[in-house]
Amino acid sequence: MDANDMGSDLKDILVSEDEITTRLDELAKAIDAYYAGEEVLMVGVLRGSAMVMADLARKLHTPITMDWMAVSSYGSGTKSSGVVRILKDLTEDIMGRNVLIVEDIIDSGLTLSWLVQNLTSREPKDIKIMSMFRKPEAVRSMEVPVDWVGFDLPDEFVIGYGLDYAERYRNLPFVGTLAPHVYEK
Ligand code: PRP
């Protein structure tokens, strides 16, 4: 999918495909340096993190394995409440292991805050967080200290590179803003 497929539904491109690739190279370098050859279990939070998991994993030299969690937050509409339900739990036992949580975006930080607490109770050796994008609310609330962040985004309706609107547009290779006529319909 590209900008042409979106026609007038796309307002602006905020982060280009090249910028995403360059930033992922930098993040992979920093993450490799941190783990210094130790094995790490990457935990992707479905569904948005599929893109960043696939791209980051291929750039890392650190030996990795992958696992996935799906969670749903009880909230009104687009706002999460911080109360989370596990839809799909990890397959792996993480006790004594290095865990890297990989997120597409942090908004209020409530999902991540719950996730860190939940995974910490399983006694891993270490938990770190990488998020490709972050909204201003997450910076303001400082709900969870994020170890690696790709880009800080404005408080707009963003789509692409894993981010959806009504489950669509996740497969755009860049991040853009949605034209108001799409969500005001
Ligand atoms: C998004 C994102 C985070 C969460 C962040 O997932 O992937 O998990 O919202 O929001 P918060 O910081 O306000 O808690 P979403 O529930 O939209 O599911 P998705 O990954 O399937 O799009």
Coordinates of N, CA, C and O and ligand atoms in Angstrom, one line a residue:
M1 N 0.9 -1.2 0.0 CA 0.0 0.0 0.0 C 0.9 1.2 0.0 O 1.9 1.3 0.7
D2 N 0.5 2.2 -0.8 CA 1.2 3.5 -0.7 C 0.3 4.7 -0.7 O -0.9 4.5 -0.7
A3 N 0.9 5.9 -0.8 CA 0.1 7.1 -0.7 C -1.0 7.2 -1.8 O -2.1 7.7 -1.6
N4 N -0.7 6.7 -3.0 CA -1.6 6.7 -4.1 C -2.9 5.9 -3.8 O -4.0 6.3 -4.2
D5 N -2.7 4.8 -3.1 CA -3.9 4.0 -2.8 C -4.8 4.7 -1.8 O -6.0 4.3 -1.7
M6 N -4.3 5.7 -1.1 CA -5.1 6.4 -0.1 C -5.9 7.6 -0.7 O -6.9 8.0 -0.2
G7 N -5.4 8.1 -1.8 CA -6.1 9.2 -2.5 C -6.2 10.4 -1.5 O -5.3 10.7 -0.8
S8 N -7.5 10.9 -1.4 CA -7.7 12.1 -0.6 C -7.9 11.7 0.9 O -8.1 12.6 1.7
D9 N -7.9 10.4 1.2 CA -8.0 10.0 2.6 C -6.7 10.4 3.4 O -6.7 10.4 4.6
L10 N -5.6 10.6 2.7 CA -4.4 10.9 3.4 C -4.2 12.4 3.5 O -4.3 13.1 2.5
K11 N -3.9 12.9 4.7 CA -3.7 14.4 4.8 C -2.3 14.7 4.6 O -1.9 15.3 3.6
D12 N -1.4 14.3 5.5 CA 0.0 14.5 5.4 C 0.8 13.3 5.7 O 0.4 12.4 6.4
I13 N 2.1 13.3 5.2 CA 3.0 12.2 5.6 C 3.8 12.8 6.8 O 4.5 13.9 6.6
L14 N 3.8 12.2 7.9 CA 4.6 12.7 9.1 C 6.0 12.1 9.2 O 6.9 12.8 9.6
V15 N 6.1 10.8 9.0 CA 7.4 10.1 9.0 C 7.5 9.2 7.8 O 6.6 8.3 7.6
S16 N 8.5 9.5 7.0 CA 8.6 8.8 5.7 C 9.2 7.4 5.9 O 9.8 7.1 7.0
E17 N 9.1 6.6 4.9 CA 9.6 5.2 4.9 C 11.2 5.3 5.2 O 11.7 4.5 5.9
D18 N 11.9 6.2 4.5 CA 13.3 6.3 4.7 C 13.6 6.7 6.1 O 14.6 6.2 6.7
E19 N 12.9 7.6 6.7 CA 13.1 8.1 8.1 C 12.9 6.9 9.0 O 13.7 6.8 10.0
I20 N 11.9 6.1 8.8 CA 11.7 4.9 9.6 C 12.9 3.9 9.5 O 13.4 3.5 10.6
T21 N 13.4 3.7 8.3 CA 14.5 2.8 8.1 C 15.7 3.3 8.9 O 16.4 2.5 9.6
T22 N 16.0 4.6 8.7 CA 17.2 5.1 9.3 C 17.1 5.1 10.8 O 18.1 4.7 11.5
R23 N 16.0 5.4 11.3 CA 15.8 5.4 12.8 C 15.9 4.0 13.4 O 16.4 3.8 14.4
L24 N 15.3 3.0 12.6 CA 15.4 1.6 13.1 C 16.9 1.1 13.1 O 17.2 0.4 14.0
D25 N 17.7 1.6 12.1 CA 19.1 1.2 12.2 C 19.8 1.7 13.4 O 20.5 1.0 14.1
E26 N 19.4 3.0 13.8 CA 20.0 3.6 15.0 C 19.5 2.8 16.3 O 20.3 2.6 17.2
L27 N 18.2 2.5 16.3 CA 17.7 1.9 17.5 C 18.3 0.4 17.6 O 18.6 0.0 18.7
A28 N 18.4 -0.3 16.5 CA 19.0 -1.6 16.5 C 20.4 -1.6 17.1 O 20.8 -2.4 17.8
K29 N 21.2 -0.6 16.7 CA 22.6 -0.4 17.1 C 22.6 -0.2 18.7 O 23.3 -0.9 19.4
A30 N 21.7 0.6 19.2 CA 21.6 0.9 20.6 C 21.2 -0.4 21.4 O 21.7 -0.7 22.4
I31 N 20.2 -1.1 20.8 CA 19.7 -2.3 21.5 C 20.8 -3.4 21.5 O 21.0 -4.0 22.5
D32 N 21.4 -3.5 20.4 CA 22.6 -4.5 20.3 C 23.6 -4.2 21.3 O 24.1 -5.1 22.0
A33 N 23.9 -2.9 21.5 CA 25.0 -2.5 22.4 C 24.5 -2.8 23.8 O 25.3 -3.3 24.7
Y34 N 23.3 -2.6 24.1 CA 22.8 -2.9 25.5 C 22.8 -4.4 25.8 O 23.3 -4.7 26.9
Y35 N 22.4 -5.2 24.9 CA 22.4 -6.7 25.3 C 23.7 -7.4 25.1 O 23.9 -8.5 25.7
A36 N 24.7 -6.7 24.4 CA 26.0 -7.2 24.3 C 26.1 -8.7 24.0 O 26.9 -9.5 24.7
G37 N 25.3 -9.2 23.1 CA 25.4 -10.6 22.7 C 24.5 -11.6 23.5 O 24.4 -12.8 23.2
E38 N 23.9 -11.1 24.6 CA 23.0 -12.0 25.4 C 21.7 -12.2 24.7 O 21.2 -11.3 24.0
E39 N 21.1 -13.3 24.9 CA 19.9 -13.6 24.2 C 18.7 -12.8 24.7 O 18.6 -12.6 25.9
V40 N 17.8 -12.4 23.9 CA 16.6 -11.6 24.3 C 15.3 -12.2 23.7 O 15.3 -12.6 22.5
L41 N 14.3 -12.2 24.5 CA 13.0 -12.5 23.9 C 12.2 -11.3 23.6 O 11.9 -10.5 24.5
M42 N 11.9 -11.1 22.3 CA 11.1 -9.9 21.9 C 9.7 -10.2 22.1 O 9.2 -11.2 21.5
V43 N 9.0 -9.4 22.8 CA 7.5 -9.6 23.0 C 6.8 -8.5 22.2 O 6.8 -7.3 22.6
G44 N 6.1 -8.9 21.2 CA 5.3 -8.0 20.4 C 3.9 -7.9 20.9 O 3.3 -9.0 21.2
V45 N 3.4 -6.7 21.0 CA 2.0 -6.5 21.5 C 1.1 -6.4 20.3 O 1.2 -5.3 19.5
L46 N 0.3 -7.4 20.0 CA -0.6 -7.4 18.8 C -1.6 -6.3 18.9 O -2.1 -6.0 20.0
R47 N -2.1 -5.8 17.7 CA -1.7 -6.2 16.5 C -0.7 -5.2 15.8 O 0.1 -5.5 14.9
G48 N -0.7 -4.0 16.4 CA 0.1 -2.9 15.8 C 1.6 -3.1 15.6 O 2.2 -2.6 14.7
S49 N 2.2 -3.9 16.6 CA 3.6 -4.0 16.6 C 4.2 -5.0 15.5 O 5.4 -5.2 15.5
A50 N 3.3 -5.6 14.7 CA 3.8 -6.6 13.8 C 4.9 -6.0 12.8 O 5.9 -6.7 12.6
M51 N 4.6 -4.8 12.4 CA 5.6 -4.2 11.4 C 6.9 -3.9 12.1 O 8.0 -4.3 11.5
V52 N 6.9 -3.3 13.2 CA 8.2 -2.9 13.9 C 8.9 -4.2 14.4 O 10.1 -4.3 14.3
M53 N 8.2 -5.2 14.8 CA 8.8 -6.5 15.2 C 9.6 -7.1 14.1 O 10.7 -7.4 14.2
A54 N 8.9 -7.1 12.9 CA 9.5 -7.8 11.7 C 10.7 -7.0 11.3 O 11.8 -7.6 11.0
D55 N 10.6 -5.7 11.2 CA 11.8 -4.9 10.7 C 12.9 -4.8 11.7 O 14.1 -4.9 11.4
L56 N 12.6 -4.6 13.0 CA 13.6 -4.5 14.0 C 14.4 -5.8 14.2 O 15.6 -5.8 14.2
A57 N 13.6 -6.9 14.2 CA 14.2 -8.2 14.4 C 15.3 -8.5 13.3 O 16.3 -9.0 13.6
R58 N 15.0 -8.0 12.1 CA 15.9 -8.3 11.0 C 17.1 -7.4 11.0 O 18.1 -7.7 10.4
K59 N 17.1 -6.4 11.8 CA 18.3 -5.5 11.9 C 19.2 -5.8 13.1 O 20.3 -5.3 13.2
L60 N 18.6 -6.6 14.1 CA 19.4 -6.9 15.3 C 20.5 -8.0 15.0 O 20.2 -8.9 14.3
H61 N 21.6 -7.8 15.7 CA 22.6 -8.9 15.6 C 22.5 -9.7 16.9 O 23.0 -10.9 17.0
T62 N 21.9 -9.2 17.9 CA 21.6 -9.9 19.2 C 20.8 -11.1 18.9 O 19.9 -11.1 18.1
P63 N 21.1 -12.3 19.5 CA 20.3 -13.5 19.3 C 18.9 -13.3 19.9 O 18.8 -13.0 21.1
I64 N 17.9 -13.4 19.1 CA 16.5 -13.1 19.6 C 15.6 -14.3 19.3 O 15.8 -15.1 18.4
T65 N 14.6 -14.4 20.2 CA 13.4 -15.2 19.9 C 12.2 -14.3 20.0 O 12.3 -13.2 20.5
M66 N 11.1 -14.7 19.4 CA 9.9 -13.9 19.4 C 8.7 -14.5 20.1 O 8.5 -15.7 19.9
D67 N 7.9 -13.7 20.8 CA 6.7 -14.2 21.3 C 5.7 -13.0 21.2 O 6.1 -11.9 20.9
W68 N 4.4 -13.3 21.3 CA 3.4 -12.3 21.1 C 2.3 -12.3 22.2 O 2.0 -13.4 22.7
M69 N 1.8 -11.1 22.5 CA 0.7 -11.0 23.4 C -0.4 -10.2 22.8 O -0.1 -9.2 22.0
A70 N -1.6 -10.5 23.0 CA -2.7 -9.6 22.6 C -3.5 -9.2 23.8 O -3.9 -10.1 24.7
V71 N -3.7 -7.9 24.0 CA -4.4 -7.4 25.1 C -5.5 -6.5 24.7 O -5.4 -5.9 23.6
S72 N -6.5 -6.3 25.5 CA -7.5 -5.4 25.1 C -7.8 -4.5 26.4 O -7.9 -5.0 27.5
S73 N -7.9 -3.2 26.1 CA -8.1 -2.4 27.3 C -9.6 -2.0 27.4 O -10.2 -1.7 26.3
Y74 N -10.1 -2.0 28.5 CA -11.5 -1.6 28.7 C -11.5 -0.1 28.7 O -10.9 0.5 29.6
G75 N -12.1 0.5 27.7 CA -12.1 2.0 27.7 C -13.3 2.4 26.9 O -14.0 1.7 26.3
S76 N -13.5 3.7 27.0 CA -14.6 4.3 26.2 C -14.0 4.8 24.9 O -13.2 5.7 24.8
G77 N -14.4 4.1 23.8 CA -14.0 4.5 22.5 C -12.5 4.4 22.3 O -11.9 3.3 22.4
T78 N -11.9 5.5 22.0 CA -10.4 5.5 21.7 C -9.6 5.7 23.0 O -8.4 5.6 22.9
K79 N -10.1 6.0 24.1 CA -9.3 6.2 25.3 C -9.2 4.9 26.1 O -10.2 4.2 26.3
S80 N -8.0 4.5 26.5 CA -7.9 3.3 27.3 C -8.0 3.7 28.8 O -7.7 4.8 29.2
S81 N -8.5 2.7 29.5 CA -8.8 3.0 31.0 C -7.7 2.5 31.9 O -7.7 2.8 33.0
G82 N -6.8 1.7 31.3 CA -5.7 1.1 32.2 C -6.1 -0.3 32.7 O -5.3 -1.0 33.3
V83 N -7.4 -0.7 32.5 CA -7.8 -2.0 32.9 C -7.7 -2.9 31.7 O -8.3 -2.6 30.7
V84 N -6.8 -3.9 31.8 CA -6.5 -4.7 30.6 C -6.9 -6.1 30.8 O -6.8 -6.7 31.9
R85 N -7.3 -6.7 29.7 CA -7.7 -8.1 29.6 C -6.7 -8.8 28.6 O -6.4 -8.3 27.6
I86 N -6.2 -10.0 29.0 CA -5.3 -10.7 28.1 C -6.2 -11.5 27.1 O -7.0 -12.4 27.5
L87 N -6.0 -11.3 25.8 CA -6.7 -12.0 24.8 C -5.8 -13.2 24.3 O -6.4 -14.2 24.0
K88 N -4.5 -13.0 24.3 CA -3.6 -14.1 24.0 C -2.4 -13.9 24.9 O -1.7 -12.8 24.8
D89 N -2.1 -14.9 25.6 CA -0.9 -14.8 26.5 C 0.4 -15.2 25.8 O 0.3 -15.8 24.8
L90 N 1.5 -15.0 26.5 CA 2.8 -15.5 25.9 C 2.8 -17.0 25.9 O 2.1 -17.7 26.7
T91 N 3.5 -17.6 24.9 CA 3.6 -19.0 24.9 C 4.8 -19.4 25.7 O 4.8 -20.5 26.3
E92 N 5.8 -18.5 25.8 CA 7.0 -18.8 26.5 C 6.9 -18.5 28.0 O 6.2 -17.6 28.4
D93 N 7.7 -19.2 28.8 CA 7.9 -18.8 30.2 C 9.1 -17.8 30.2 O 10.2 -18.1 29.7
I94 N 8.9 -16.7 30.8 CA 9.9 -15.6 30.8 C 10.8 -15.6 32.0 O 11.7 -14.7 32.1
M95 N 10.6 -16.4 32.9 CA 11.4 -16.4 34.2 C 12.9 -16.5 33.9 O 13.3 -17.3 33.2
G96 N 13.6 -15.5 34.4 CA 15.1 -15.5 34.3 C 15.6 -15.1 32.9 O 16.8 -15.2 32.6
R97 N 14.7 -14.6 32.1 CA 15.1 -14.2 30.7 C 15.1 -12.7 30.5 O 14.4 -11.9 31.2
N98 N 15.9 -12.3 29.5 CA 15.8 -10.9 29.0 C 14.6 -10.7 28.2 O 14.4 -11.4 27.2
V99 N 13.7 -9.7 28.5 CA 12.5 -9.5 27.8 C 12.5 -8.0 27.2 O 12.8 -7.1 27.9
L100 N 12.3 -8.0 25.9 CA 12.1 -6.6 25.3 C 10.7 -6.5 24.7 O 10.3 -7.2 23.8
I101 N 9.9 -5.6 25.4 CA 8.6 -5.4 24.9 C 8.7 -4.4 23.7 O 9.3 -3.4 23.8
V102 N 8.0 -4.8 22.6 CA 8.0 -4.0 21.4 C 6.6 -3.5 21.1 O 5.7 -4.3 20.9
E103 N 6.4 -2.2 21.1 CA 5.1 -1.6 20.9 C 5.2 -0.7 19.6 O 6.3 -0.2 19.3
D104 N 4.1 -0.5 19.0 CA 4.0 0.4 17.9 C 3.9 1.8 18.4 O 4.6 2.7 18.0
I105 N 2.9 2.0 19.4 CA 2.7 3.4 19.9 C 2.3 3.3 21.4 O 1.6 2.4 21.8
I106 N 2.7 4.4 22.1 CA 2.3 4.6 23.4 C 1.5 5.9 23.4 O 2.0 6.9 23.0
D107 N 0.3 5.8 24.0 CA -0.6 7.0 24.0 C -0.7 7.5 25.4 O 0.1 8.3 25.9
S108 N -1.6 6.9 26.2 CA -1.7 7.3 27.6 C -0.6 6.6 28.4 O -0.3 7.0 29.5
G109 N -0.1 5.5 27.9 CA 0.9 4.7 28.7 C 0.3 3.6 29.6 O 1.0 2.9 30.2
L110 N -1.1 3.6 29.6 CA -1.8 2.7 30.6 C -1.6 1.2 30.2 O -1.4 0.4 31.1
T111 N -1.7 0.9 28.9 CA -1.5 -0.5 28.5 C -0.1 -1.0 28.9 O 0.0 -2.0 29.5
L112 N 0.9 -0.2 28.6 CA 2.3 -0.6 28.9 C 2.5 -0.7 30.4 O 3.2 -1.6 30.8
S113 N 2.0 0.2 31.1 CA 2.1 0.2 32.6 C 1.6 -1.1 33.1 O 2.2 -1.7 34.0
W114 N 0.4 -1.5 32.6 CA -0.2 -2.7 33.1 C 0.7 -3.9 32.7 O 0.9 -4.8 33.4
L115 N 1.2 -3.9 31.4 CA 1.9 -5.0 30.9 C 3.3 -5.2 31.6 O 3.6 -6.3 31.9
V116 N 3.9 -4.1 31.9 CA 5.2 -4.2 32.6 C 5.0 -4.8 34.0 O 5.7 -5.7 34.4
Q117 N 3.9 -4.4 34.7 CA 3.6 -4.9 36.0 C 3.3 -6.4 35.9 O 3.8 -7.2 36.7
N118 N 2.5 -6.8 34.9 CA 2.1 -8.2 34.7 C 3.4 -9.0 34.4 O 3.5 -10.1 35.0
L119 N 4.2 -8.6 33.5 CA 5.4 -9.4 33.1 C 6.4 -9.4 34.2 O 7.1 -10.4 34.4
T120 N 6.5 -8.3 35.0 CA 7.5 -8.3 36.1 C 7.2 -9.4 37.1 O 8.0 -10.0 37.7
S121 N 5.9 -9.6 37.3 CA 5.4 -10.6 38.3 C 5.9 -12.0 37.9 O 5.9 -12.9 38.7
R122 N 6.2 -12.2 36.6 CA 6.7 -13.5 36.2 C 8.2 -13.7 36.3 O 8.8 -14.7 35.8
E123 N 8.8 -12.8 37.0 CA 10.2 -12.8 37.4 C 11.2 -13.0 36.2 O 12.1 -13.9 36.2
P124 N 11.2 -12.1 35.2 CA 12.2 -12.2 34.2 C 13.5 -11.6 34.7 O 13.5 -11.0 35.8
K125 N 14.6 -11.8 34.0 CA 15.9 -11.3 34.5 C 15.9 -9.8 34.3 O 16.4 -9.0 35.1
D126 N 15.3 -9.3 33.2 CA 15.3 -7.9 32.8 C 14.2 -7.6 31.9 O 13.8 -8.4 31.1
I127 N 13.6 -6.4 32.0 CA 12.5 -6.0 31.1 C 12.9 -4.6 30.5 O 13.1 -3.7 31.3
K128 N 12.9 -4.5 29.2 CA 13.1 -3.2 28.6 C 11.9 -3.0 27.6 O 11.3 -3.9 27.2
I129 N 11.8 -1.7 27.3 CA 10.6 -1.3 26.4 C 11.1 -0.5 25.2 O 11.9 0.4 25.4
M130 N 10.7 -0.9 24.0 CA 10.9 -0.2 22.8 C 9.6 0.2 22.2 O 8.8 -0.7 22.0
S131 N 9.4 1.4 21.9 CA 8.2 1.8 21.1 C 8.6 2.6 19.9 O 9.4 3.6 20.0
M132 N 8.0 2.3 18.8 CA 8.3 3.0 17.6 C 7.8 4.4 17.6 O 8.5 5.4 17.1
F133 N 6.7 4.6 18.2 CA 6.1 6.0 18.2 C 5.6 6.3 19.6 O 5.3 5.4 20.4
R134 N 5.4 7.6 19.9 CA 4.9 8.0 21.2 C 4.1 9.3 21.0 O 4.5 10.2 20.3
K135 N 3.0 9.3 21.7 CA 2.1 10.5 21.7 C 2.4 11.4 22.8 O 3.0 11.0 23.8
P136 N 2.1 12.7 22.7 CA 2.5 13.7 23.8 C 1.9 13.3 25.2 O 2.6 13.6 26.2
E137 N 0.8 12.7 25.2 CA 0.2 12.3 26.5 C 1.1 11.3 27.3 O 1.3 11.4 28.5
A138 N 1.8 10.5 26.6 CA 2.7 9.5 27.2 C 3.9 10.2 27.8 O 4.5 9.9 28.8
V139 N 4.4 11.3 27.1 CA 5.5 12.1 27.6 C 5.1 12.9 28.8 O 5.8 12.9 29.9
R140 N 3.9 13.4 28.8 CA 3.4 14.2 29.9 C 3.2 13.4 31.2 O 3.6 13.7 32.3
S141 N 2.5 12.2 31.0 CA 2.1 11.4 32.2 C 3.3 10.6 32.7 O 3.4 10.3 33.9
M142 N 4.3 10.3 31.8 CA 5.5 9.5 32.2 C 5.1 8.3 33.0 O 5.7 7.9 34.0
E143 N 4.0 7.7 32.5 CA 3.4 6.5 33.1 C 4.5 5.4 33.2 O 4.6 4.7 34.3
V144 N 5.2 5.2 32.2 CA 6.2 4.1 32.1 C 7.5 4.7 31.5 O 7.4 5.4 30.5
P145 N 8.7 4.5 32.1 CA 9.9 4.9 31.4 C 10.2 4.0 30.2 O 10.4 2.8 30.4
V146 N 10.2 4.6 29.0 CA 10.5 3.8 27.8 C 12.0 3.9 27.5 O 12.6 5.0 27.6
D147 N 12.5 2.8 27.2 CA 14.0 2.7 27.0 C 14.4 3.2 25.6 O 15.4 3.9 25.5
W148 N 13.7 2.8 24.6 CA 14.0 3.3 23.2 C 12.7 3.7 22.5 O 11.7 3.0 22.5
V149 N 12.8 4.9 22.0 CA 11.6 5.5 21.2 C 12.0 5.9 19.9 O 13.1 6.5 19.7
G150 N 11.2 5.5 18.8 CA 11.6 5.9 17.5 C 11.3 7.4 17.2 O 12.2 8.2 17.0
F151 N 10.0 7.8 17.3 CA 9.6 9.1 17.0 C 8.5 9.6 17.9 O 7.6 8.8 18.3
D152 N 8.5 10.9 18.3 CA 7.4 11.5 19.1 C 6.5 12.1 18.0 O 6.9 12.8 17.1
L153 N 5.2 11.8 18.2 CA 4.2 12.2 17.2 C 3.3 13.3 17.8 O 3.1 13.3 19.0
P154 N 2.7 14.2 17.0 CA 1.8 15.1 17.5 C 0.4 14.4 17.9 O 0.2 13.3 17.5
D155 N -0.4 15.2 18.6 CA -1.7 14.6 19.0 C -2.7 14.7 17.8 O -3.6 15.4 17.9
E156 N -2.4 13.9 16.8 CA -3.3 13.8 15.7 C -3.7 12.4 15.4 O -3.2 11.5 15.9
F157 N -4.7 12.2 14.5 CA -5.1 10.9 14.1 C -4.1 10.3 13.1 O -4.1 10.6 12.0
V158 N -3.2 9.5 13.7 CA -2.1 8.9 12.9 C -2.4 7.5 12.4 O -3.0 6.7 13.1
I159 N -1.9 7.2 11.2 CA -2.1 5.9 10.6 C -0.8 5.4 9.9 O 0.0 6.3 9.6
G160 N -0.7 4.1 9.7 CA 0.4 3.6 8.9 C 1.5 3.0 9.8 O 1.6 3.2 11.0
Y161 N 2.3 2.1 9.2 CA 3.4 1.4 9.8 C 2.9 0.7 11.1 O 3.4 0.9 12.2
G162 N 1.8 0.0 11.0 CA 1.2 -0.7 12.1 C 0.0 0.0 12.8 O -0.9 -0.6 13.4
L163 N -0.1 1.3 12.6 CA -1.2 2.1 13.2 C -2.4 2.1 12.3 O -2.3 2.3 11.1
D164 N -3.6 1.8 12.9 CA -4.8 1.7 12.1 C -5.8 2.7 12.4 O -5.8 3.4 13.4
Y165 N -6.8 2.8 11.4 CA -8.0 3.4 11.7 C -9.1 2.4 11.3 O -9.1 2.0 10.1
A166 N -9.9 1.9 12.2 CA -10.9 0.8 12.0 C -10.2 -0.3 11.3 O -10.7 -0.9 10.3
E167 N -9.0 -0.7 11.8 CA -8.2 -1.8 11.3 C -7.6 -1.6 9.9 O -6.8 -2.5 9.5
R168 N -7.8 -0.5 9.3 CA -7.2 -0.3 8.0 C -5.9 0.6 8.1 O -5.6 1.2 9.1
Y169 N -5.2 0.6 7.0 CA -4.0 1.4 6.8 C -2.7 0.9 7.6 O -1.7 1.6 7.6
R170 N -2.8 -0.2 8.3 CA -1.6 -0.7 9.0 C -0.4 -1.0 8.1 O 0.7 -0.9 8.5
N171 N -0.7 -1.3 6.8 CA 0.3 -1.7 5.9 C 0.8 -0.6 5.0 O 1.5 -0.8 4.0
L172 N 0.6 0.7 5.4 CA 1.3 1.8 4.8 C 2.7 1.8 5.3 O 3.0 1.6 6.5
P173 N 3.7 2.0 4.4 CA 5.1 2.0 4.8 C 5.6 3.2 5.6 O 6.7 3.3 6.0
F174 N 4.7 4.2 5.6 CA 5.1 5.5 6.3 C 4.0 5.8 7.3 O 2.9 5.1 7.4
V175 N 4.2 6.8 8.1 CA 3.1 7.3 9.1 C 2.6 8.6 8.5 O 3.3 9.5 8.2
G176 N 1.2 8.6 8.5 CA 0.6 9.9 8.0 C -0.6 10.2 8.8 O -0.9 9.5 9.8
T177 N -1.2 11.4 8.5 CA -2.4 11.8 9.2 C -3.6 11.5 8.3 O -3.5 11.6 7.0
L178 N -4.7 11.2 8.9 CA -5.9 10.9 8.1 C -6.7 12.2 7.9 O -6.9 13.0 8.8
A179 N -7.2 12.3 6.7 CA -8.1 13.4 6.4 C -9.4 13.4 7.2 O -10.0 12.3 7.3
P180 N -9.8 14.5 7.8 CA -11.0 14.5 8.7 C -12.2 13.8 8.0 O -13.0 13.2 8.7
H181 N -12.4 14.0 6.7 CA -13.6 13.4 6.1 C -13.8 11.9 6.3 O -14.9 11.4 6.3
V182 N -12.6 11.2 6.6 CA -12.7 9.8 6.8 C -13.3 9.4 8.1 O -14.2 8.6 8.2
Y183 N -12.9 10.1 9.2 CA -13.4 9.8 10.5 C -14.6 10.6 10.9 O -15.3 10.4 11.9
E184 N -15.0 11.6 10.1 CA -16.2 12.4 10.4 C -17.4 11.9 9.7 O -18.5 12.5 9.8
K185 N -17.2 10.8 8.9 CA -18.3 10.2 8.1 C -19.4 9.8 9.0 O -19.1 9.2 10.1
Ligands
PRP1 C1 -2.5 0.5 20.8 C2 -1.0 0.3 20.9 C3 -0.8 0.1 22.4 C4 -1.9 0.9 23.0 C5 -1.4 2.2 23.5 O1 -3.1 -0.8 20.7 O2 -0.5 -0.8 20.2 O3 -0.9 -1.3 22.8 O4 -2.9 1.2 22.0 O5 -2.4 2.9 24.2 P1 -2.3 3.5 25.6 O6 -0.8 4.0 25.8 O7 -3.2 4.7 25.7 O8 -2.6 2.4 26.6 P2 -4.6 -0.9 20.3 O9 -5.4 -1.2 21.6 O10 -5.1 0.2 19.4 O11 -4.6 -2.3 19.5 P3 -3.8 -2.6 18.1 O12 -2.4 -2.8 18.4 O13 -4.5 -3.9 17.7 O14 -4.1 -1.5 17.1

